mmCIF file of C-alpha atoms and ligand atoms in Angstrom:
data_model
loop_
_atom_site.group_PDB
_atom_site.id
_atom_site.type_symbol
_atom_site.label_atom_id
_atom_site.label_comp_id
_atom_site.label_asym_id
_atom_site.label_seq_id
_atom_site.Cartn_x
_atom_site.Cartn_y
_atom_site.Cartn_z
ATOM 1 C CA MET A 165 5.168 29.756 -6.198
ATOM 2 C CA PRO A 166 7.047 27.712 -3.536
ATOM 3 C CA THR A 167 6.713 24.454 -4.285
ATOM 4 C CA GLU A 168 5.201 21.706 -1.918
ATOM 5 C CA THR A 169 7.295 19.703 0.563
ATOM 6 C CA PRO A 170 7.067 16.228 -0.759
ATOM 7 C CA CYS A 171 5.418 13.689 1.205
ATOM 8 C CA PHE A 172 8.407 11.334 1.136
ATOM 9 C CA GLU A 173 11.825 12.050 -0.293
ATOM 10 C CA ALA A 174 14.667 9.397 -0.661
ATOM 11 C CA THR A 175 18.126 9.721 -1.571
ATOM 12 C CA HIS A 176 20.193 6.869 -2.355
ATOM 13 C CA LEU A 177 18.092 4.769 0.133
ATOM 14 C CA THR A 178 19.542 1.415 0.594
ATOM 15 C CA ARG A 179 18.848 -1.735 3.004
ATOM 16 C CA VAL A 180 21.455 -4.407 3.143
ATOM 17 C CA PHE A 181 20.849 -7.894 4.928
ATOM 18 C CA GLY A 182 23.343 -10.249 6.228
ATOM 19 C CA HIS A 183 27.227 -10.366 5.785
ATOM 20 C CA GLY A 184 30.062 -12.041 3.810
ATOM 21 C CA ARG A 185 28.549 -14.519 1.107
ATOM 22 C CA LYS A 186 25.116 -13.944 2.879
ATOM 23 C CA ARG A 187 25.103 -10.052 1.920
ATOM 24 C CA LYS A 188 22.026 -9.195 0.393
ATOM 25 C CA ILE A 189 21.125 -5.702 -1.017
ATOM 26 C CA ALA A 190 17.370 -5.479 -1.000
ATOM 27 C CA VAL A 191 17.051 -1.799 -1.648
ATOM 28 C CA ASP A 192 19.986 -0.236 -3.560
ATOM 29 C CA GLY A 193 20.320 3.429 -3.688
ATOM 30 C CA ALA A 194 16.917 4.272 -4.524
ATOM 31 C CA THR A 195 16.296 7.977 -5.229
ATOM 32 C CA PHE A 196 12.751 9.303 -5.757
ATOM 33 C CA THR A 197 10.077 11.776 -4.317
ATOM 34 C CA ILE A 198 6.218 10.868 -3.691
ATOM 35 C CA GLY A 199 4.218 13.972 -4.009
ATOM 36 C CA GLU A 200 1.354 14.519 -1.183
ATOM 37 C CA ARG A 201 -2.064 13.011 -2.581
ATOM 38 C CA GLU A 202 -0.371 11.400 -5.297
ATOM 39 C CA ILE A 203 -0.721 7.818 -6.083
ATOM 40 C CA VAL A 204 2.719 6.035 -6.775
ATOM 41 C CA SER A 205 2.877 2.291 -7.773
ATOM 42 C CA ILE A 206 5.982 0.479 -6.657
ATOM 43 C CA VAL A 207 6.217 -2.558 -9.689
ATOM 44 C CA GLY A 208 8.319 -5.187 -9.828
ATOM 45 C CA GLU A 209 8.693 -8.968 -9.880
ATOM 46 C CA SER A 210 9.042 -11.144 -6.502
ATOM 47 C CA GLY A 211 12.023 -10.627 -4.424
ATOM 48 C CA CYS A 212 13.013 -7.098 -6.147
ATOM 49 C CA GLY A 213 12.590 -5.459 -2.823
ATOM 50 C CA LYS A 214 9.274 -4.053 -3.018
ATOM 51 C CA THR A 215 8.198 -5.012 0.757
ATOM 52 C CA VAL A 216 11.516 -3.587 2.166
ATOM 53 C CA LEU A 217 10.874 -0.565 0.543
ATOM 54 C CA ALA A 218 7.618 -0.162 1.706
ATOM 55 C CA LYS A 219 8.572 -1.176 5.291
ATOM 56 C CA MET A 220 10.959 1.867 5.233
ATOM 57 C CA LEU A 221 8.249 4.116 4.466
ATOM 58 C CA LEU A 222 6.541 2.587 7.224
ATOM 59 C CA ARG A 223 9.444 3.011 9.537
ATOM 60 C CA LEU A 224 9.321 -0.959 10.110
ATOM 61 C CA GLU A 225 12.708 -1.214 8.736
ATOM 62 C CA THR A 226 15.767 1.007 9.024
ATOM 63 C CA PRO A 227 17.781 2.340 6.065
ATOM 64 C CA SER A 228 21.631 0.965 6.131
ATOM 65 C CA SER A 229 22.440 4.090 4.453
ATOM 66 C CA GLY A 230 21.089 6.995 2.161
ATOM 67 C CA GLU A 231 18.356 9.230 3.428
ATOM 68 C CA LEU A 232 14.499 9.009 3.641
ATOM 69 C CA ARG A 233 12.641 12.307 4.787
ATOM 70 C CA PHE A 234 8.795 12.220 5.436
ATOM 71 C CA ARG A 235 7.277 15.912 4.878
ATOM 72 C CA GLY A 236 10.630 17.277 5.011
ATOM 73 C CA GLN A 237 11.871 15.743 8.241
ATOM 74 C CA PRO A 238 14.159 12.482 8.497
ATOM 75 C CA ILE A 239 12.072 9.641 8.934
ATOM 76 C CA ASP A 240 14.261 8.237 11.903
ATOM 77 C CA ALA A 241 13.976 11.719 13.766
ATOM 78 C CA ALA A 242 13.549 11.006 17.467
ATOM 79 C CA ARG A 243 9.636 10.991 17.147
ATOM 80 C CA ASP A 244 7.544 8.286 19.026
ATOM 81 C CA PRO A 245 7.133 5.782 15.946
ATOM 82 C CA ARG A 246 3.138 5.843 16.712
ATOM 83 C CA ASP A 247 3.266 9.586 15.842
ATOM 84 C CA HIS A 248 4.338 7.962 12.223
ATOM 85 C CA TRP A 249 1.691 5.623 12.176
ATOM 86 C CA ARG A 250 -1.213 7.815 13.376
ATOM 87 C CA VAL A 251 -0.461 9.464 9.712
ATOM 88 C CA VAL A 252 0.827 6.572 7.715
ATOM 89 C CA GLN A 253 -1.057 3.212 7.420
ATOM 90 C CA ALA A 254 -0.641 0.013 5.772
ATOM 91 C CA VAL A 255 -2.544 -2.723 4.149
ATOM 92 C CA PHE A 256 -0.421 -5.852 3.905
ATOM 93 C CA GLN A 257 -0.202 -8.786 1.682
ATOM 94 C CA ASP A 258 -0.985 -11.242 4.405
ATOM 95 C CA PRO A 259 -4.223 -10.122 6.004
ATOM 96 C CA TYR A 260 -4.266 -12.909 8.746
ATOM 97 C CA GLY A 261 -1.005 -11.820 9.724
ATOM 98 C CA ALA A 262 -2.559 -8.628 10.574
ATOM 99 C CA PHE A 263 -5.321 -9.561 12.936
ATOM 100 C CA ASN A 264 -5.164 -11.839 16.111
ATOM 101 C CA GLN A 265 -6.848 -15.191 15.482
ATOM 102 C CA PHE A 266 -8.021 -15.134 19.201
ATOM 103 C CA PHE A 267 -10.561 -11.758 19.136
ATOM 104 C CA THR A 268 -13.435 -11.162 16.819
ATOM 105 C CA ILE A 269 -13.069 -9.091 13.628
ATOM 106 C CA ARG A 270 -15.414 -6.495 15.083
ATOM 107 C CA SER A 271 -13.372 -6.078 18.528
ATOM 108 C CA GLN A 272 -10.130 -5.872 16.499
ATOM 109 C CA LEU A 273 -11.891 -3.169 14.106
ATOM 110 C CA LYS A 274 -12.430 -1.205 16.995
ATOM 111 C CA ASP A 275 -9.064 -1.309 18.217
ATOM 112 C CA ALA A 276 -8.183 1.131 15.584
ATOM 113 C CA PHE A 277 -9.929 3.747 17.485
ATOM 114 C CA ARG A 278 -7.310 3.255 20.397
ATOM 115 C CA LEU A 279 -5.004 5.334 17.855
ATOM 116 C CA PHE A 280 -7.398 8.376 18.155
ATOM 117 C CA PRO A 281 -6.448 11.186 20.549
ATOM 118 C CA VAL A 282 -10.013 11.363 21.757
ATOM 119 C CA PRO A 283 -11.601 8.020 21.150
ATOM 120 C CA PRO A 284 -15.552 8.100 20.282
ATOM 121 C CA SER A 285 -18.153 6.890 22.500
ATOM 122 C CA THR A 286 -18.940 3.228 21.907
ATOM 123 C CA GLN A 287 -22.254 3.552 20.305
ATOM 124 C CA ASP A 288 -19.982 6.036 17.777
ATOM 125 C CA GLN A 289 -17.472 3.437 17.366
ATOM 126 C CA ASP A 290 -20.175 0.792 16.349
ATOM 127 C CA GLU A 291 -21.804 3.042 13.851
ATOM 128 C CA LEU A 292 -18.083 3.866 12.687
ATOM 129 C CA VAL A 293 -17.304 -0.108 12.181
ATOM 130 C CA ASP A 294 -20.513 -0.756 10.490
ATOM 131 C CA ARG A 295 -20.130 2.448 7.845
ATOM 132 C CA ALA A 296 -16.569 1.021 7.010
ATOM 133 C CA LEU A 297 -17.845 -2.446 6.683
ATOM 134 C CA LEU A 298 -20.367 -1.277 3.980
ATOM 135 C CA ALA A 299 -17.814 0.640 2.498
ATOM 136 C CA VAL A 300 -16.109 -2.360 1.495
ATOM 137 C CA ASN A 301 -19.175 -4.240 0.562
ATOM 138 C CA ILE A 302 -19.589 -6.269 3.706
ATOM 139 C CA ARG A 303 -22.807 -6.564 5.351
ATOM 140 C CA PRO A 304 -21.948 -5.917 9.064
ATOM 141 C CA PRO A 305 -24.247 -9.214 10.198
ATOM 142 C CA ASP A 306 -22.052 -11.470 7.805
ATOM 143 C CA ILE A 307 -18.932 -10.784 10.213
ATOM 144 C CA GLU A 308 -20.990 -10.719 13.463
ATOM 145 C CA GLY A 309 -19.440 -12.657 16.185
ATOM 146 C CA LYS A 310 -16.462 -14.101 13.550
ATOM 147 C CA TYR A 311 -13.021 -14.759 14.190
ATOM 148 C CA PRO A 312 -10.394 -14.104 11.387
ATOM 149 C CA PHE A 313 -10.097 -17.789 10.644
ATOM 150 C CA GLU A 314 -13.987 -17.873 9.492
ATOM 151 C CA LEU A 315 -13.370 -15.362 6.875
ATOM 152 C CA SER A 316 -11.729 -15.782 3.246
ATOM 153 C CA GLY A 317 -8.684 -14.520 2.159
ATOM 154 C CA GLY A 318 -10.307 -11.590 -0.017
ATOM 155 C CA GLN A 319 -12.693 -11.146 3.121
ATOM 156 C CA MET A 320 -10.067 -10.564 5.488
ATOM 157 C CA GLN A 321 -8.243 -8.158 3.003
ATOM 158 C CA ARG A 322 -11.625 -5.923 2.836
ATOM 159 C CA MET A 323 -11.132 -6.099 6.829
ATOM 160 C CA LEU A 324 -7.838 -4.344 6.468
ATOM 161 C CA LEU A 325 -9.560 -1.488 4.286
ATOM 162 C CA ALA A 326 -12.052 -1.370 6.480
ATOM 163 C CA ARG A 327 -9.866 -0.138 9.097
ATOM 164 C CA ILE A 328 -8.213 1.887 6.693
ATOM 165 C CA PHE A 329 -11.740 3.363 6.461
ATOM 166 C CA ILE A 330 -11.818 4.047 10.070
ATOM 167 C CA LEU A 331 -8.488 5.570 10.774
ATOM 168 C CA ARG A 332 -8.445 7.446 7.553
ATOM 169 C CA PRO A 333 -4.621 7.862 7.375
ATOM 170 C CA GLN A 334 -3.370 10.821 5.343
ATOM 171 C CA VAL A 335 -0.959 8.292 3.920
ATOM 172 C CA LEU A 336 -1.636 4.570 3.010
ATOM 173 C CA ILE A 337 1.106 1.951 2.016
ATOM 174 C CA ALA A 338 -0.701 -0.807 0.144
ATOM 175 C CA ASP A 339 1.303 -4.069 -0.153
ATOM 176 C CA GLU A 340 -0.149 -6.245 -2.599
ATOM 177 C CA PRO A 341 -3.738 -5.619 -1.100
ATOM 178 C CA THR A 342 -5.271 -7.578 -3.975
ATOM 179 C CA SER A 343 -3.064 -10.519 -3.862
ATOM 180 C CA MET A 344 -5.645 -12.968 -1.928
ATOM 181 C CA VAL A 345 -8.632 -11.921 -3.902
ATOM 182 C CA ASP A 346 -10.373 -13.061 -7.167
ATOM 183 C CA ALA A 347 -10.456 -10.587 -10.060
ATOM 184 C CA CYS A 348 -13.974 -9.355 -9.257
ATOM 185 C CA SER A 349 -13.161 -8.085 -5.717
ATOM 186 C CA ARG A 350 -9.706 -6.920 -7.091
ATOM 187 C CA ALA A 351 -11.744 -4.383 -9.217
ATOM 188 C CA GLY A 352 -13.945 -3.292 -6.305
ATOM 189 C CA ILE A 353 -10.271 -2.716 -4.315
ATOM 190 C CA LEU A 354 -8.970 -0.608 -6.970
ATOM 191 C CA GLU A 355 -12.108 1.195 -7.110
ATOM 192 C CA TYR A 356 -12.265 1.540 -3.345
ATOM 193 C CA LEU A 357 -8.513 2.791 -3.166
ATOM 194 C CA LEU A 358 -9.295 5.226 -5.675
ATOM 195 C CA LYS A 359 -12.528 6.174 -3.465
ATOM 196 C CA LEU A 360 -10.136 6.809 -0.654
ATOM 197 C CA LYS A 361 -7.794 9.070 -2.645
ATOM 198 C CA GLN A 362 -10.490 11.157 -3.573
ATOM 199 C CA GLU A 363 -12.547 11.223 -0.651
ATOM 200 C CA LEU A 364 -9.819 11.884 2.127
ATOM 201 C CA SER A 365 -7.139 13.255 -0.427
ATOM 202 C CA MET A 366 -4.879 10.625 0.722
ATOM 203 C CA THR A 367 -1.376 9.777 -0.525
ATOM 204 C CA ILE A 368 -1.155 5.808 -1.467
ATOM 205 C CA VAL A 369 1.857 3.939 -2.204
ATOM 206 C CA PHE A 370 0.572 1.018 -3.724
ATOM 207 C CA VAL A 371 2.880 -2.011 -4.283
ATOM 208 C CA THR A 372 2.299 -4.771 -6.758
ATOM 209 C CA HIS A 373 3.902 -7.261 -9.202
ATOM 210 C CA ASP A 374 1.214 -6.480 -11.541
ATOM 211 C CA ILE A 375 2.048 -3.558 -13.743
ATOM 212 C CA GLY A 376 -1.653 -3.968 -15.334
ATOM 213 C CA LEU A 377 -3.240 -2.927 -11.546
ATOM 214 C CA ALA A 378 -0.800 -0.195 -11.230
ATOM 215 C CA TYR A 379 -1.791 1.166 -14.739
ATOM 216 C CA TYR A 380 -5.321 1.880 -13.730
ATOM 217 C CA ILE A 381 -4.621 3.650 -10.351
ATOM 218 C CA SER A 382 -1.426 5.193 -10.630
ATOM 219 C CA ASP A 383 -0.203 8.922 -11.167
ATOM 220 C CA ARG A 384 2.988 7.457 -11.267
ATOM 221 C CA ILE A 385 4.761 4.285 -11.577
ATOM 222 C CA PHE A 386 8.289 3.159 -10.278
ATOM 223 C CA ILE A 387 9.915 -0.193 -11.702
ATOM 224 C CA LEU A 388 11.912 -1.577 -9.393
ATOM 225 C CA HIS A 389 14.394 -4.374 -10.277
ATOM 226 C CA GLU A 390 16.821 -6.314 -7.774
ATOM 227 C CA GLY A 391 16.491 -3.106 -5.307
ATOM 228 C CA LYS A 392 17.118 -0.381 -7.997
ATOM 229 C CA ILE A 393 14.492 1.908 -9.334
ATOM 230 C CA VAL A 394 15.216 1.126 -13.277
ATOM 231 C CA GLU A 395 12.405 3.329 -14.591
ATOM 232 C CA SER A 396 9.540 5.779 -13.624
ATOM 233 C CA GLY A 397 6.844 7.848 -15.397
ATOM 234 C CA THR A 398 3.304 8.225 -15.926
ATOM 235 C CA PRO A 399 1.288 5.094 -16.478
ATOM 236 C CA ASP A 400 1.044 6.038 -20.268
ATOM 237 C CA ALA A 401 5.007 6.822 -20.511
ATOM 238 C CA VAL A 402 5.912 3.699 -18.710
ATOM 239 C CA THR A 403 3.719 1.309 -20.553
ATOM 240 C CA GLN A 404 3.688 2.672 -23.963
ATOM 241 C CA HIS A 405 7.180 3.594 -24.121
ATOM 242 C CA PRO A 406 9.229 1.499 -21.631
ATOM 243 C CA THR A 407 12.702 2.087 -21.884
ATOM 244 C CA SER A 408 13.976 -0.982 -19.620
ATOM 245 C CA PRO A 409 13.803 -4.505 -20.731
ATOM 246 C CA VAL A 410 12.492 -5.319 -17.196
ATOM 247 C CA THR A 411 9.550 -3.080 -17.785
ATOM 248 C CA ARG A 412 8.983 -4.916 -21.002
ATOM 249 C CA GLN A 413 9.108 -8.012 -19.281
ATOM 250 C CA LEU A 414 6.554 -7.289 -16.666
ATOM 251 C CA LEU A 415 4.176 -5.906 -19.608
ATOM 252 C CA ALA A 416 4.574 -9.292 -21.419
ATOM 253 C CA ASP A 417 3.935 -11.013 -18.193
ATOM 254 C CA ILE A 418 0.116 -9.255 -17.997
ATOM 255 C CA PRO A 419 -2.167 -10.316 -20.816
ATOM 256 C CA SER A 420 -4.948 -8.343 -19.591
ATOM 257 C CA MET A 421 -2.596 -5.199 -19.413
ATOM 258 C CA HIS A 422 -1.887 -5.860 -23.020
ATOM 259 C CA ARG A 423 -5.078 -6.105 -24.063
ATOM 260 C CA ALA A 424 -5.829 -2.376 -22.374
ATOM 261 C CA TRP A 425 -2.340 -1.639 -23.672
ATOM 262 C CA ILE A 426 -3.327 -2.425 -27.487
ATOM 263 C CA GLN A 427 -6.767 -1.101 -27.433
ATOM 264 C CA ARG A 428 -4.856 2.111 -26.390
ATOM 265 C CA THR A 429 -2.253 2.061 -29.246
ATOM 266 C CA PRO A 430 -3.793 3.477 -32.477
ATOM 267 C CA HIS A 431 -3.369 1.026 -35.475
ATOM 268 C CA THR A 432 -1.346 1.852 -38.293
HETATM 269 N N1 LIG B 742 14.617 -9.668 7.200
HETATM 270 C C1 LIG B 742 15.345 -10.065 5.806
HETATM 271 N N2 LIG B 742 16.651 -10.729 6.162
HETATM 272 C C2 LIG B 742 17.392 -11.041 5.159
HETATM 273 N N3 LIG B 742 16.803 -10.686 3.626
HETATM 274 C C3 LIG B 742 15.655 -10.316 3.515
HETATM 275 C C4 LIG B 742 14.921 -9.708 4.762
HETATM 276 N N4 LIG B 742 13.838 -9.246 4.224
HETATM 277 C C5 LIG B 742 13.939 -9.355 2.787
HETATM 278 N N5 LIG B 742 15.301 -9.693 2.660
HETATM 279 C C6 LIG B 742 15.592 -10.180 1.295
HETATM 280 O O1 LIG B 742 15.397 -8.937 0.439
HETATM 281 C C7 LIG B 742 14.993 -9.215 -0.876
HETATM 282 C C8 LIG B 742 13.660 -8.195 -1.139
HETATM 283 O O2 LIG B 742 12.712 -8.719 -0.241
HETATM 284 P P1 LIG B 742 11.174 -8.048 -0.340
HETATM 285 O O3 LIG B 742 11.256 -6.609 -0.506
HETATM 286 O O4 LIG B 742 10.391 -8.839 0.524
HETATM 287 O O5 LIG B 742 10.869 -8.438 -1.769
HETATM 288 P P2 LIG B 742 9.368 -8.393 -2.661
HETATM 289 O O6 LIG B 742 9.695 -7.555 -3.833
HETATM 290 O O7 LIG B 742 8.765 -9.597 -3.022
HETATM 291 O O8 LIG B 742 8.483 -7.589 -1.642
HETATM 292 C C9 LIG B 742 14.727 -10.571 -0.953
HETATM 293 O O9 LIG B 742 15.893 -11.431 -1.630
HETATM 294 C C10 LIG B 742 14.580 -10.945 0.588
HETATM 295 O O10 LIG B 742 14.963 -12.267 0.734
HETATM 296 MG MG1 LIG B 743 6.576 -8.145 -0.928
#
């Protein structure tokens, strides 16, 4: 049986910033594949290159060297980047940065329809927005007439997820999408990401510093350290038999993860 073309295929992918003494290798020779409909988490401490890597997948950052293929084609093939963004969408760490402060939330959610080849009617747009809001546990009247600054960080992150629900991209890059929400909404967002994967059979790249979160939602985990992938494998393999001291440190930093891990490990 022929194997399916991977969604992403990176070979020695590298991104360098600056020159001379200011030279910084943000992503250093990363080689990996991400399959269609796979959930892969990229985990590592702050500054290890997660966002730069995510931005290359989104075509918002250009590799300095190496190769990145999307569905078999070089990602920088002379296509209109908007073609890429119709298929690959992002949820970022800072939801306020993704919304314009001067327009209402609802009007900006409706802006998503501009990426549709044939935009739905105004009435259908309103209905689709309401459905997306309910999917992320927001009652439509609660955001009626409101601007981004009138919502909490957690609510804004859910607005980004509502936007994803409207756009239904085939591939989602989520860069620390739970960084601004409390533990309770965090569980909700994780559940929601899993729902997206199941209902829309999406490919999801989930970026986080929290290996505990990655454990619950991933098919595979990549551990990133100083721009290099130092370990990769299934959540069980990576958490129960870590081979890298970086992974052991990440596990030690997460008390809740430890609990889950200890519960799963048979006592001797
Ligand atoms: N535009 C830029 N110019 C210079 N250095 C950058 C730029 N973007 C990121 N970096 C550096 O690259 C490294 C990785 O950054 P980043 O991917 O944002 O880390 P994180 O894992 O926290 O998301 C950091 O040292 C950061 O300072
Ligand atoms: Mg980051």
